[in-house]
Short mmCIF file of C-alpha atoms in Angstrom, two decimals:
data_model
loop_
_atom_site.label_atom_id
_atom_site.label_comp_id
_atom_site.label_asym_id
_atom_site.label_seq_id
_atom_site.Cartn_x
_atom_site.Cartn_y
_atom_site.Cartn_z
CA MET Q 1014 -74.06 -31.30 -11.18
CA GLY Q 1015 -72.80 -30.19 -14.59
CA THR Q 1016 -74.11 -28.47 -17.55
CA GLY Q 1017 -73.88 -30.23 -20.92
CA SER Q 1018 -72.74 -33.66 -21.21
CA ALA Q 1019 -72.11 -36.34 -23.90
CA ALA Q 1020 -75.38 -37.89 -22.85
CA ALA Q 1021 -77.19 -34.74 -24.09
CA ALA Q 1022 -76.48 -35.08 -27.80
CA ALA Q 1023 -75.06 -32.41 -30.06
CA LYS Q 1024 -78.60 -31.30 -30.99
CA PRO Q 1025 -80.40 -31.12 -27.71
CA SER Q 1026 -84.04 -31.63 -27.38
CA ALA Q 1027 -86.28 -28.94 -25.82
CA ASP Q 1028 -86.31 -31.05 -22.64
CA ALA Q 1029 -82.51 -31.16 -22.59
CA GLU Q 1030 -82.40 -27.37 -23.16
CA HIS Q 1031 -84.77 -26.75 -20.41
CA LEU Q 1032 -82.79 -29.00 -17.96
CA ALA Q 1033 -79.52 -27.38 -19.02
CA LEU Q 1034 -80.90 -23.88 -18.52
CA VAL Q 1035 -82.02 -24.94 -14.95
CA ALA Q 1036 -78.63 -26.67 -14.27
CA ASP Q 1037 -76.77 -23.49 -15.30
CA ARG Q 1038 -78.85 -21.31 -13.14
CA VAL Q 1039 -78.37 -23.49 -10.19
CA ALA Q 1040 -74.51 -23.75 -10.84
CA ALA Q 1041 -74.46 -19.90 -10.73
CA ILE Q 1042 -75.73 -19.88 -7.18
CA LYS Q 1043 -72.90 -18.71 -5.02
CA ASN Q 1044 -73.95 -20.19 -1.56
CA PRO Q 1045 -72.96 -23.83 -1.65
CA VAL Q 1046 -75.54 -24.89 0.84
CA LEU Q 1047 -78.27 -23.20 -1.02
CA GLN Q 1048 -77.01 -24.32 -4.32
CA LYS Q 1049 -77.05 -28.13 -3.09
CA GLU Q 1050 -80.61 -27.76 -1.65
CA ILE Q 1051 -81.94 -26.09 -4.82
CA ALA Q 1052 -80.18 -28.61 -6.97
CA GLY Q 1053 -81.71 -31.53 -4.88
CA GLY Q 1054 -85.19 -29.96 -5.38
CA CYS Q 1055 -84.62 -29.56 -9.01
CA HIS Q 1056 -83.43 -33.18 -9.27
CA LEU Q 1057 -86.74 -34.35 -7.48
CA LEU Q 1058 -89.02 -32.10 -9.49
CA ALA Q 1059 -87.44 -33.05 -12.83
CA GLY Q 1060 -88.50 -36.64 -12.07
CA LEU Q 1061 -92.02 -35.60 -12.66
CA GLY Q 1062 -91.65 -34.70 -16.24
CA PHE Q 1063 -88.20 -35.85 -17.62
CA PRO Q 1064 -86.61 -39.16 -18.27
CA GLN Q 1065 -84.10 -40.28 -15.62
CA GLU Q 1066 -81.31 -40.48 -18.17
CA LEU Q 1067 -81.75 -36.87 -19.00
CA ILE Q 1068 -81.88 -35.83 -15.54
CA ASN Q 1069 -78.66 -37.67 -14.75
CA ALA Q 1070 -77.05 -35.78 -17.54
CA TYR Q 1071 -77.56 -32.48 -15.59
CA PHE Q 1072 -77.94 -33.35 -11.88
CA THR Q 1073 -76.13 -36.17 -9.87
CA MET Q 1074 -77.88 -38.47 -7.39
CA GLY Q 1075 -75.48 -37.45 -4.70
CA ILE Q 1076 -77.17 -34.09 -4.32
CA LEU Q 1077 -80.15 -35.81 -2.73
CA ASP Q 1078 -78.31 -37.46 -0.02
CA ASP Q 1079 -78.93 -34.55 2.44
CA SER Q 1080 -82.67 -34.23 1.46
CA VAL Q 1081 -84.92 -35.24 4.22
CA THR Q 1082 -87.69 -35.85 1.77
CA TYR Q 1083 -85.43 -38.15 -0.20
CA GLN Q 1084 -84.12 -39.83 3.11
CA ALA Q 1085 -87.74 -40.35 4.27
CA ALA Q 1086 -88.68 -41.93 0.91
CA VAL Q 1087 -85.61 -44.26 1.18
CA ALA Q 1088 -86.44 -45.15 4.67
CA GLU Q 1089 -90.08 -45.79 3.75
CA TYR Q 1090 -89.12 -48.11 0.68
CA THR Q 1091 -86.55 -49.88 2.94
CA ARG Q 1092 -89.30 -50.47 5.68
CA ARG Q 1093 -91.75 -51.78 3.08
CA GLY Q 1094 -89.05 -54.13 1.57
CA ARG Q 1095 -88.25 -55.36 4.85
CA LEU Q 1096 -91.83 -56.04 5.69
CA GLU Q 1097 -92.42 -57.80 2.30
CA GLY Q 1098 -89.29 -59.91 2.97
CA GLU Q 1099 -90.55 -60.87 6.45
CA ARG Q 1100 -94.02 -61.63 5.12
CA GLN Q 1101 -92.59 -63.80 2.47
CA GLY Q 1102 -90.21 -65.62 4.85
CA GLU Q 1103 -93.20 -66.17 7.17
CA GLN Q 1104 -95.23 -67.71 4.30
CA ARG Q 1105 -92.25 -69.87 3.25
CA GLY Q 1106 -92.05 -71.06 6.88
CA ILE Q 1107 -95.74 -71.82 7.04
CA HIS Q 1108 -95.57 -73.70 3.69
CA GLN Q 1109 -92.56 -75.78 4.84
CA GLY Q 1110 -94.33 -76.64 8.07
CA LEU Q 1111 -97.43 -77.82 6.27
CA GLN Q 1112 -95.21 -79.79 3.88
CA GLN Q 1113 -93.38 -81.51 6.74
CA GLU Q 1114 -96.55 -82.29 8.59
CA ALA Q 1115 -98.23 -83.68 5.37
CA GLN Q 1116 -95.12 -85.78 4.71
CA SER Q 1117 -95.18 -87.12 8.27
CA LEU Q 1118 -98.83 -88.02 8.08
CA VAL Q 1119 -98.71 -89.71 4.76
CA LEU Q 1120 -95.66 -91.65 5.81
CA ARG Q 1121 -97.33 -92.79 8.92
CA GLN Q 1122 -100.49 -93.91 7.13
CA LEU Q 1123 -99.03 -95.50 4.12
CA PRO Q 1124 -97.66 -98.61 5.93
CA ARG Q 1125 -101.10 -99.26 7.33
CA ARG Q 1126 -102.57 -99.58 3.76
CA CYS Q 1127 -99.64 -100.80 1.74
CA GLY Q 1128 -97.23 -102.56 4.24
CA GLN Q 1129 -93.65 -101.58 4.79
CA LEU Q 1130 -92.52 -98.97 2.27
CA SER Q 1131 -89.45 -99.61 -0.02
CA HIS Q 1132 -86.70 -96.98 0.12
CA GLU Q 1133 -87.71 -95.65 -3.34
CA GLN Q 1134 -91.29 -95.38 -2.42
CA GLU Q 1135 -90.32 -93.34 0.69
CA LEU Q 1136 -88.05 -90.99 -1.36
CA ALA Q 1137 -90.83 -90.60 -3.92
CA VAL Q 1138 -93.29 -89.58 -1.26
CA ARG Q 1139 -90.89 -87.14 0.34
CA ALA Q 1140 -90.27 -85.56 -3.08
CA LEU Q 1141 -93.87 -84.70 -3.57
CA PRO Q 1142 -95.04 -81.04 -3.27
CA LEU Q 1143 -97.59 -80.18 -0.62
CA GLU Q 1144 -100.61 -80.34 -3.13
CA GLN Q 1145 -99.69 -83.91 -4.16
CA LEU Q 1146 -99.12 -84.96 -0.56
CA GLU Q 1147 -102.60 -83.77 0.25
CA ALA Q 1148 -104.07 -85.70 -2.77
CA LEU Q 1149 -102.15 -88.70 -1.63
CA ALA Q 1150 -103.39 -88.48 1.86
CA GLU Q 1151 -107.01 -88.81 0.46
CA ALA Q 1152 -106.13 -91.41 -2.22
CA LEU Q 1153 -104.18 -93.77 0.19
CA LEU Q 1154 -107.58 -94.38 1.96
CA ASP Q 1155 -108.59 -96.53 -1.03
CA PHE Q 1156 -105.16 -98.28 -1.37
CA ASP Q 1157 -105.14 -102.14 -0.85
CA GLY Q 1158 -101.40 -102.85 -1.31
CA PRO Q 1159 -98.02 -101.59 -2.37
CA GLU Q 1160 -99.08 -101.81 -5.96
CA ALA Q 1161 -101.72 -99.13 -5.46
CA LEU Q 1162 -99.06 -96.72 -4.12
CA ASP Q 1163 -96.79 -97.53 -7.14
CA ALA Q 1164 -99.64 -96.95 -9.58
CA TRP Q 1165 -100.51 -93.60 -7.94
CA LEU Q 1166 -96.94 -92.43 -7.92
CA SER Q 1167 -96.42 -93.28 -11.55
CA VAL Q 1168 -99.29 -90.95 -12.69
#
C-alpha cells in the first residue's frame, strides 16, 4: 500500500484524490493488523466504483491474502473452473467415443456396399468429423460400388 504513484498522474482526477486520501488515512493506522484488515476492505470496496489500475496505484493485491472473503471468492472461482473443466473434458470424451463408434460402424458397413476399401478411402473416412460420418452412414445405404464412395468423399 502506498500513497501517490507514477500511475496517478501529476494532475490527479477526483477518483485518484479520493483513493489517495483513503490510502493516506489507512497508512496512518498504527496497529499493523488493523491497518492490513482495513486496507483489504478498502481494496475490495474500491472495486465497486474505481478502475483496477487506479486501485492498484494505492492498494496492493497482497493485502487481500488474509481476507476470508477474498479466499472464499478465490475458492469458489477455482471450484467453478474445475467443474467447468471436468464438464468440458467429459463432453470431449463423449464426443470422441461417438466419433470412434461412428467410424467403426461405417468402416464395417462400407465393404458390404462398396467392396474392399482402398487405403486412401479408409484414411479419408477416418478423417471425417462425427457429423459427416453420420451422414455417410445414411448415404452408404444407397451406394452400389466403390465409385459411389469416391463420389461422396469428393463432395
